[in-house]
Amino acid sequence: MKPHPKQAATPAVWITLVCILAVIGGIWWWVQQPTIVPVPVVKEEAEKRILLTLANGDVLDLSARQHKIFQSQDATIYASPQGITYSPKGIGVTSWNTLSVPEGRMYSLILADGTYVLLNGKTIVRFKFINAGRNKQLFMDGEAFFRLLPGDSTTLTVHTPVTDINASEAEFSVNSYDRGHVRTILARGTVTLTDQRTTVSLQPGTEGIYNADADFSIRNVNLQSALHWATGSEAPRRVNIKD
């Protein structure tokens, strides 16, 4: 009997062989690769920047240690490494702006009437470029020092998450890091504290403490020690930012 002639491999067989070899090669390559451990995604440094969010949603980065001038729809803003001041454009600018200072930084804000506000780290202040009428107000969460101009008969109301502070011709600080015990220290002038239950008045050299589970408590304090963070040598100097 004559031997059967060998049949040549069909294209389909070659394609199958190539696919098998490709799969085997891919598995070998994958096994040889080192183990890759995902690196946690670090958030943008936004939490470390000093930011001013305007009423229209624009966000200004004030972290740069240099002098800058920003033009917005409502005001000309003068920024320095120490803080900001501004010149309102018109008398109808009554929308809220938000200044936020991250942990480890301090930054000042000078309101249109000359009120000086020094924000400690992890603090947010919401303010208007112009406060209409005789009662000025702003919102604060964190820690800040306020210096109102002597002879200014208007009242500044500082709203914290749980208390309202009404001040006139005063220098005082407010600390709301612990919302269960919001602290207000008065150095000069007149200040009253209010929550949903009671109202108390402070004398210079005293600290009023809001207690979530009790009435306000008042105690004497050493002003030099208690306000050193805001008035000591390490505090930013108040400068004429427009120069």
PDB file of C-alpha atoms in Angstrom:
ATOM      1  CA  MET A   1       0.000   0.000   0.000  1.00  0.00           C
ATOM      2  CA  LYS A   2       1.167   3.453  -0.832  1.00  0.00           C
ATOM      3  CA  PRO A   3       1.573   5.783   2.158  1.00  0.00           C
ATOM      4  CA  HIS A   4      -0.889   8.637   2.366  1.00  0.00           C
ATOM      5  CA  PRO A   5       0.641  11.967   1.455  1.00  0.00           C
ATOM      6  CA  LYS A   6       1.005  14.380   4.391  1.00  0.00           C
ATOM      7  CA  GLN A   7      -1.612  17.112   4.410  1.00  0.00           C
ATOM      8  CA  ALA A   8      -0.422  20.698   4.841  1.00  0.00           C
ATOM      9  CA  ALA A   9      -1.734  22.608   7.867  1.00  0.00           C
ATOM     10  CA  THR A  10      -4.707  24.780   7.033  1.00  0.00           C
ATOM     11  CA  PRO A  11      -4.720  28.548   7.736  1.00  0.00           C
ATOM     12  CA  ALA A  12      -7.201  27.988  10.547  1.00  0.00           C
ATOM     13  CA  VAL A  13      -4.737  25.688  12.326  1.00  0.00           C
ATOM     14  CA  TRP A  14      -1.942  28.234  12.036  1.00  0.00           C
ATOM     15  CA  ILE A  15      -4.163  30.984  13.419  1.00  0.00           C
ATOM     16  CA  THR A  16      -5.110  28.784  16.388  1.00  0.00           C
ATOM     17  CA  LEU A  17      -1.466  27.997  17.104  1.00  0.00           C
ATOM     18  CA  VAL A  18      -0.510  31.656  16.940  1.00  0.00           C
ATOM     19  CA  CYS A  19      -3.326  32.591  19.355  1.00  0.00           C
ATOM     20  CA  ILE A  20      -2.271  29.879  21.825  1.00  0.00           C
ATOM     21  CA  LEU A  21       1.342  31.023  21.702  1.00  0.00           C
ATOM     22  CA  ALA A  22       0.246  34.661  22.224  1.00  0.00           C
ATOM     23  CA  VAL A  23      -1.821  33.719  25.291  1.00  0.00           C
ATOM     24  CA  ILE A  24       1.045  31.697  26.760  1.00  0.00           C
ATOM     25  CA  GLY A  25       3.462  34.564  26.113  1.00  0.00           C
ATOM     26  CA  GLY A  26       1.099  37.059  27.722  1.00  0.00           C
ATOM     27  CA  ILE A  27       0.716  34.895  30.818  1.00  0.00           C
ATOM     28  CA  TRP A  28       4.516  34.493  31.121  1.00  0.00           C
ATOM     29  CA  TRP A  29       5.038  38.280  30.771  1.00  0.00           C
ATOM     30  CA  TRP A  30       2.382  39.050  33.390  1.00  0.00           C
ATOM     31  CA  VAL A  31       3.892  36.572  35.870  1.00  0.00           C
ATOM     32  CA  GLN A  32       7.334  38.160  35.435  1.00  0.00           C
ATOM     33  CA  GLN A  33       6.097  41.680  36.282  1.00  0.00           C
ATOM     34  CA  PRO A  34       6.771  43.030  39.783  1.00  0.00           C
ATOM     35  CA  THR A  35       3.826  43.548  42.103  1.00  0.00           C
ATOM     36  CA  ILE A  36       2.520  47.098  41.802  1.00  0.00           C
ATOM     37  CA  VAL A  37       1.118  48.642  44.979  1.00  0.00           C
ATOM     38  CA  PRO A  38      -1.320  51.493  44.262  1.00  0.00           C
ATOM     39  CA  VAL A  39      -0.047  54.812  45.600  1.00  0.00           C
ATOM     40  CA  PRO A  40      -2.695  56.787  47.500  1.00  0.00           C
ATOM     41  CA  VAL A  41      -3.800  59.832  45.564  1.00  0.00           C
ATOM     42  CA  VAL A  42      -2.781  62.917  47.503  1.00  0.00           C
ATOM     43  CA  LYS A  43      -5.283  65.730  47.312  1.00  0.00           C
ATOM     44  CA  GLU A  44      -4.245  68.911  45.604  1.00  0.00           C
ATOM     45  CA  GLU A  45      -2.580  71.319  48.002  1.00  0.00           C
ATOM     46  CA  ALA A  46      -5.867  73.255  48.230  1.00  0.00           C
ATOM     47  CA  GLU A  47      -6.072  72.494  51.930  1.00  0.00           C
ATOM     48  CA  LYS A  48      -2.748  74.300  52.424  1.00  0.00           C
ATOM     49  CA  ARG A  49      -3.645  77.421  50.473  1.00  0.00           C
ATOM     50  CA  ILE A  50      -5.182  80.686  51.622  1.00  0.00           C
ATOM     51  CA  LEU A  51      -8.246  81.138  49.443  1.00  0.00           C
ATOM     52  CA  LEU A  52     -10.759  83.931  48.900  1.00  0.00           C
ATOM     53  CA  THR A  53     -13.971  82.741  47.292  1.00  0.00           C
ATOM     54  CA  LEU A  54     -15.927  85.658  45.869  1.00  0.00           C
ATOM     55  CA  ALA A  55     -19.697  85.912  45.764  1.00  0.00           C
ATOM     56  CA  ASN A  56     -19.730  85.034  42.038  1.00  0.00           C
ATOM     57  CA  GLY A  57     -17.817  81.812  42.644  1.00  0.00           C
ATOM     58  CA  ASP A  58     -14.367  83.015  41.539  1.00  0.00           C
ATOM     59  CA  VAL A  59     -11.572  81.715  43.761  1.00  0.00           C
ATOM     60  CA  LEU A  60      -8.439  83.788  44.394  1.00  0.00           C
ATOM     61  CA  ASP A  61      -5.284  82.075  45.644  1.00  0.00           C
ATOM     62  CA  LEU A  62      -3.680  84.363  48.240  1.00  0.00           C
ATOM     63  CA  SER A  63      -0.943  81.947  49.278  1.00  0.00           C
ATOM     64  CA  ALA A  64       1.851  83.547  47.249  1.00  0.00           C
ATOM     65  CA  ARG A  65       4.283  85.472  49.420  1.00  0.00           C
ATOM     66  CA  GLN A  66       4.153  88.574  47.305  1.00  0.00           C
ATOM     67  CA  HIS A  67       1.977  91.630  46.764  1.00  0.00           C
ATOM     68  CA  LYS A  68      -0.854  91.299  44.257  1.00  0.00           C
ATOM     69  CA  ILE A  69      -3.821  93.359  43.118  1.00  0.00           C
ATOM     70  CA  PHE A  70      -6.993  91.569  42.020  1.00  0.00           C
ATOM     71  CA  GLN A  71      -9.849  93.199  40.146  1.00  0.00           C
ATOM     72  CA  SER A  72     -13.280  91.711  40.756  1.00  0.00           C
ATOM     73  CA  GLN A  73     -16.734  92.902  39.806  1.00  0.00           C
ATOM     74  CA  ASP A  74     -17.367  94.210  43.319  1.00  0.00           C
ATOM     75  CA  ALA A  75     -13.991  95.412  44.610  1.00  0.00           C
ATOM     76  CA  THR A  76     -10.309  96.009  44.022  1.00  0.00           C
ATOM     77  CA  ILE A  77      -8.484  93.599  46.327  1.00  0.00           C
ATOM     78  CA  TYR A  78      -4.991  94.291  47.615  1.00  0.00           C
ATOM     79  CA  ALA A  79      -3.165  91.173  48.822  1.00  0.00           C
ATOM     80  CA  SER A  80       0.155  90.836  50.638  1.00  0.00           C
ATOM     81  CA  PRO A  81       1.891  87.989  52.472  1.00  0.00           C
ATOM     82  CA  GLN A  82       0.297  89.286  55.705  1.00  0.00           C
ATOM     83  CA  GLY A  83      -3.307  89.831  54.589  1.00  0.00           C
ATOM     84  CA  ILE A  84      -5.784  91.638  52.368  1.00  0.00           C
ATOM     85  CA  THR A  85      -7.719  94.847  52.242  1.00  0.00           C
ATOM     86  CA  TYR A  86      -9.957  96.143  49.488  1.00  0.00           C
ATOM     87  CA  SER A  87     -11.781  99.077  47.950  1.00  0.00           C
ATOM     88  CA  PRO A  88     -15.456  98.364  47.163  1.00  0.00           C
ATOM     89  CA  LYS A  89     -16.821  99.363  43.777  1.00  0.00           C
ATOM     90  CA  GLY A  90     -20.080 101.043  44.712  1.00  0.00           C
ATOM     91  CA  ILE A  91     -22.307 100.999  47.780  1.00  0.00           C
ATOM     92  CA  GLY A  92     -24.557  98.117  46.775  1.00  0.00           C
ATOM     93  CA  VAL A  93     -21.946  95.367  47.214  1.00  0.00           C
ATOM     94  CA  THR A  94     -23.714  93.224  49.807  1.00  0.00           C
ATOM     95  CA  SER A  95     -22.990  89.642  48.684  1.00  0.00           C
ATOM     96  CA  TRP A  96     -21.004  87.219  50.847  1.00  0.00           C
ATOM     97  CA  ASN A  97     -17.364  86.348  50.263  1.00  0.00           C
ATOM     98  CA  THR A  98     -15.437  83.576  52.045  1.00  0.00           C
ATOM     99  CA  LEU A  99     -11.838  83.759  53.263  1.00  0.00           C
ATOM    100  CA  SER A 100     -10.303  80.464  54.398  1.00  0.00           C
ATOM    101  CA  VAL A 101      -6.936  80.009  56.105  1.00  0.00           C
ATOM    102  CA  PRO A 102      -5.393  76.522  56.416  1.00  0.00           C
ATOM    103  CA  GLU A 103      -3.790  74.956  59.456  1.00  0.00           C
ATOM    104  CA  GLY A 104      -0.386  76.393  60.272  1.00  0.00           C
ATOM    105  CA  ARG A 105      -0.990  79.800  58.690  1.00  0.00           C
ATOM    106  CA  MET A 106      -2.304  83.174  59.880  1.00  0.00           C
ATOM    107  CA  TYR A 107      -3.779  85.861  57.662  1.00  0.00           C
ATOM    108  CA  SER A 108      -5.442  89.215  58.205  1.00  0.00           C
ATOM    109  CA  LEU A 109      -8.471  90.916  56.702  1.00  0.00           C
ATOM    110  CA  ILE A 110      -9.197  94.630  56.941  1.00  0.00           C
ATOM    111  CA  LEU A 111     -12.845  95.436  56.336  1.00  0.00           C
ATOM    112  CA  ALA A 112     -14.052  98.523  54.505  1.00  0.00           C
ATOM    113  CA  ASP A 113     -14.687 100.364  57.791  1.00  0.00           C
ATOM    114  CA  GLY A 114     -11.153  99.678  59.080  1.00  0.00           C
ATOM    115  CA  THR A 115     -12.023  96.728  61.310  1.00  0.00           C
ATOM    116  CA  TYR A 116      -8.969  94.479  61.614  1.00  0.00           C
ATOM    117  CA  VAL A 117      -9.516  90.705  61.631  1.00  0.00           C
ATOM    118  CA  LEU A 118      -6.669  88.225  62.130  1.00  0.00           C
ATOM    119  CA  LEU A 119      -7.520  84.643  61.237  1.00  0.00           C
ATOM    120  CA  ASN A 120      -5.652  81.794  62.868  1.00  0.00           C
ATOM    121  CA  GLY A 121      -5.155  78.442  61.124  1.00  0.00           C
ATOM    122  CA  LYS A 122      -8.156  76.278  60.151  1.00  0.00           C
ATOM    123  CA  THR A 123     -10.455  79.308  60.125  1.00  0.00           C
ATOM    124  CA  ILE A 124     -13.153  80.493  57.734  1.00  0.00           C
ATOM    125  CA  VAL A 125     -14.701  83.953  57.671  1.00  0.00           C
ATOM    126  CA  ARG A 126     -17.655  85.002  55.519  1.00  0.00           C
ATOM    127  CA  PHE A 127     -17.951  88.753  55.011  1.00  0.00           C
ATOM    128  CA  LYS A 128     -19.412  91.427  52.762  1.00  0.00           C
ATOM    129  CA  PHE A 129     -17.353  94.064  51.011  1.00  0.00           C
ATOM    130  CA  ILE A 130     -19.859  96.598  52.393  1.00  0.00           C
ATOM    131  CA  ASN A 131     -22.201  96.266  55.367  1.00  0.00           C
ATOM    132  CA  ALA A 132     -25.250  98.461  54.886  1.00  0.00           C
ATOM    133  CA  GLY A 133     -26.613 100.246  57.955  1.00  0.00           C
ATOM    134  CA  ARG A 134     -25.191 100.627  61.443  1.00  0.00           C
ATOM    135  CA  ASN A 135     -25.016  96.916  62.278  1.00  0.00           C
ATOM    136  CA  LYS A 136     -22.146  95.070  60.621  1.00  0.00           C
ATOM    137  CA  GLN A 137     -21.980  91.302  60.638  1.00  0.00           C
ATOM    138  CA  LEU A 138     -19.868  88.384  59.521  1.00  0.00           C
ATOM    139  CA  PHE A 139     -19.678  84.632  60.054  1.00  0.00           C
ATOM    140  CA  MET A 140     -16.669  82.881  61.559  1.00  0.00           C
ATOM    141  CA  ASP A 141     -15.670  79.308  62.325  1.00  0.00           C
ATOM    142  CA  GLY A 142     -12.226  78.657  63.831  1.00  0.00           C
ATOM    143  CA  GLU A 143     -10.250  81.310  65.704  1.00  0.00           C
ATOM    144  CA  ALA A 144      -9.940  85.023  64.984  1.00  0.00           C
ATOM    145  CA  PHE A 145      -8.917  88.260  66.668  1.00  0.00           C
ATOM    146  CA  PHE A 146     -10.924  91.432  66.037  1.00  0.00           C
ATOM    147  CA  ARG A 147      -9.924  95.060  66.509  1.00  0.00           C
ATOM    148  CA  LEU A 148     -12.664  97.650  65.948  1.00  0.00           C
ATOM    149  CA  LEU A 149     -11.743 101.284  65.527  1.00  0.00           C
ATOM    150  CA  PRO A 150     -12.024 103.466  68.632  1.00  0.00           C
ATOM    151  CA  GLY A 151     -14.866 105.942  68.312  1.00  0.00           C
ATOM    152  CA  ASP A 152     -16.836 103.733  65.904  1.00  0.00           C
ATOM    153  CA  SER A 153     -20.357 103.667  67.331  1.00  0.00           C
ATOM    154  CA  THR A 154     -21.592 100.882  65.029  1.00  0.00           C
ATOM    155  CA  THR A 155     -21.949  97.314  66.236  1.00  0.00           C
ATOM    156  CA  LEU A 156     -20.200  94.294  64.767  1.00  0.00           C
ATOM    157  CA  THR A 157     -21.982  90.967  65.123  1.00  0.00           C
ATOM    158  CA  VAL A 158     -19.835  87.867  64.755  1.00  0.00           C
ATOM    159  CA  HIS A 159     -21.857  84.731  64.129  1.00  0.00           C
ATOM    160  CA  THR A 160     -20.264  81.429  65.138  1.00  0.00           C
ATOM    161  CA  PRO A 161     -21.944  78.050  64.573  1.00  0.00           C
ATOM    162  CA  VAL A 162     -23.559  78.260  68.045  1.00  0.00           C
ATOM    163  CA  THR A 163     -23.207  81.823  69.391  1.00  0.00           C
ATOM    164  CA  ASP A 164     -23.535  85.474  68.380  1.00  0.00           C
ATOM    165  CA  ILE A 165     -21.028  88.056  69.620  1.00  0.00           C
ATOM    166  CA  ASN A 166     -22.058  91.722  69.554  1.00  0.00           C
ATOM    167  CA  ALA A 167     -19.122  94.113  69.871  1.00  0.00           C
ATOM    168  CA  SER A 168     -18.632  97.872  69.956  1.00  0.00           C
ATOM    169  CA  GLU A 169     -15.271  99.722  70.021  1.00  0.00           C
ATOM    170  CA  ALA A 170     -13.743  96.421  71.079  1.00  0.00           C
ATOM    171  CA  GLU A 171     -10.682  94.226  70.808  1.00  0.00           C
ATOM    172  CA  PHE A 172     -11.544  90.579  71.332  1.00  0.00           C
ATOM    173  CA  SER A 173     -10.899  87.045  70.158  1.00  0.00           C
ATOM    174  CA  VAL A 174     -13.252  84.184  69.380  1.00  0.00           C
ATOM    175  CA  ASN A 175     -12.366  80.500  69.350  1.00  0.00           C
ATOM    176  CA  SER A 176     -14.939  77.995  68.026  1.00  0.00           C
ATOM    177  CA  TYR A 177     -12.642  75.042  67.316  1.00  0.00           C
ATOM    178  CA  ASP A 178     -14.577  73.165  69.996  1.00  0.00           C
ATOM    179  CA  ARG A 179     -18.210  73.949  69.246  1.00  0.00           C
ATOM    180  CA  GLY A 180     -19.236  72.598  72.599  1.00  0.00           C
ATOM    181  CA  HIS A 181     -17.123  75.274  74.322  1.00  0.00           C
ATOM    182  CA  VAL A 182     -16.864  78.442  72.236  1.00  0.00           C
ATOM    183  CA  ARG A 183     -14.552  80.962  73.916  1.00  0.00           C
ATOM    184  CA  THR A 184     -14.604  84.756  73.640  1.00  0.00           C
ATOM    185  CA  ILE A 185     -11.922  86.916  75.275  1.00  0.00           C
ATOM    186  CA  LEU A 186     -12.394  90.672  75.635  1.00  0.00           C
ATOM    187  CA  ALA A 187      -9.397  93.007  75.814  1.00  0.00           C
ATOM    188  CA  ARG A 188     -11.129  96.365  75.279  1.00  0.00           C
ATOM    189  CA  GLY A 189     -14.603  97.764  74.681  1.00  0.00           C
ATOM    190  CA  THR A 190     -18.020  96.213  75.028  1.00  0.00           C
ATOM    191  CA  VAL A 191     -19.052  92.671  74.090  1.00  0.00           C
ATOM    192  CA  THR A 192     -22.210  90.633  74.712  1.00  0.00           C
ATOM    193  CA  LEU A 193     -22.587  86.919  74.028  1.00  0.00           C
ATOM    194  CA  THR A 194     -25.827  85.257  73.026  1.00  0.00           C
ATOM    195  CA  ASP A 195     -26.979  81.715  72.353  1.00  0.00           C
ATOM    196  CA  GLN A 196     -30.471  80.300  72.081  1.00  0.00           C
ATOM    197  CA  ARG A 197     -30.927  80.500  75.861  1.00  0.00           C
ATOM    198  CA  THR A 198     -29.127  83.417  77.499  1.00  0.00           C
ATOM    199  CA  THR A 199     -27.174  86.641  76.979  1.00  0.00           C
ATOM    200  CA  VAL A 200     -24.160  87.711  79.020  1.00  0.00           C
ATOM    201  CA  SER A 201     -21.833  90.725  78.961  1.00  0.00           C
ATOM    202  CA  LEU A 202     -18.054  90.622  79.273  1.00  0.00           C
ATOM    203  CA  GLN A 203     -15.704  93.009  81.012  1.00  0.00           C
ATOM    204  CA  PRO A 204     -12.182  93.635  79.664  1.00  0.00           C
ATOM    205  CA  GLY A 205      -9.838  90.951  80.916  1.00  0.00           C
ATOM    206  CA  THR A 206     -12.484  88.236  81.037  1.00  0.00           C
ATOM    207  CA  GLU A 207     -13.346  85.196  78.952  1.00  0.00           C
ATOM    208  CA  GLY A 208     -16.892  84.042  78.243  1.00  0.00           C
ATOM    209  CA  ILE A 209     -17.292  80.347  77.510  1.00  0.00           C
ATOM    210  CA  TYR A 210     -20.333  78.908  75.784  1.00  0.00           C
ATOM    211  CA  ASN A 211     -21.141  75.464  77.193  1.00  0.00           C
ATOM    212  CA  ALA A 212     -23.358  73.208  75.124  1.00  0.00           C
ATOM    213  CA  ASP A 213     -24.794  71.504  78.192  1.00  0.00           C
ATOM    214  CA  ALA A 214     -24.900  74.489  80.584  1.00  0.00           C
ATOM    215  CA  ASP A 215     -25.077  78.277  80.789  1.00  0.00           C
ATOM    216  CA  PHE A 216     -22.257  80.615  79.844  1.00  0.00           C
ATOM    217  CA  SER A 217     -19.343  80.690  82.267  1.00  0.00           C
ATOM    218  CA  ILE A 218     -17.113  83.749  82.775  1.00  0.00           C
ATOM    219  CA  ARG A 219     -13.602  83.856  84.196  1.00  0.00           C
ATOM    220  CA  ASN A 220     -10.654  86.235  84.441  1.00  0.00           C
ATOM    221  CA  VAL A 221      -7.734  85.660  82.054  1.00  0.00           C
ATOM    222  CA  ASN A 222      -4.188  86.874  81.504  1.00  0.00           C
ATOM    223  CA  LEU A 223      -4.618  88.841  78.297  1.00  0.00           C
ATOM    224  CA  GLN A 224      -0.943  88.818  77.389  1.00  0.00           C
ATOM    225  CA  SER A 225      -0.854  85.041  77.519  1.00  0.00           C
ATOM    226  CA  ALA A 226      -4.323  84.375  76.100  1.00  0.00           C
ATOM    227  CA  LEU A 227      -3.903  86.699  73.092  1.00  0.00           C
ATOM    228  CA  HIS A 228      -0.212  86.129  72.457  1.00  0.00           C
ATOM    229  CA  TRP A 229      -0.931  84.230  69.233  1.00  0.00           C
ATOM    230  CA  ALA A 230      -2.598  87.379  67.826  1.00  0.00           C
ATOM    231  CA  THR A 231      -0.609  90.201  69.418  1.00  0.00           C
ATOM    232  CA  GLY A 232       2.789  88.617  70.105  1.00  0.00           C
ATOM    233  CA  SER A 233       5.969  88.910  68.085  1.00  0.00           C
ATOM    234  CA  GLU A 234       5.042  85.957  65.855  1.00  0.00           C
ATOM    235  CA  ALA A 235       1.729  87.485  64.778  1.00  0.00           C
ATOM    236  CA  PRO A 236       1.651  89.144  61.340  1.00  0.00           C
ATOM    237  CA  ARG A 237       2.266  92.882  61.495  1.00  0.00           C
ATOM    238  CA  ARG A 238      -0.551  95.115  60.361  1.00  0.00           C
ATOM    239  CA  VAL A 239       0.729  96.882  57.254  1.00  0.00           C
ATOM    240  CA  ASN A 240      -0.678  99.246  54.685  1.00  0.00           C
ATOM    241  CA  ILE A 241      -1.257  96.652  52.002  1.00  0.00           C
ATOM    242  CA  LYS A 242      -2.112  99.217  49.353  1.00  0.00           C
ATOM    243  CA  ASP A 243       1.438 100.602  49.393  1.00  0.00           C
TER     244      ASP A 243
END
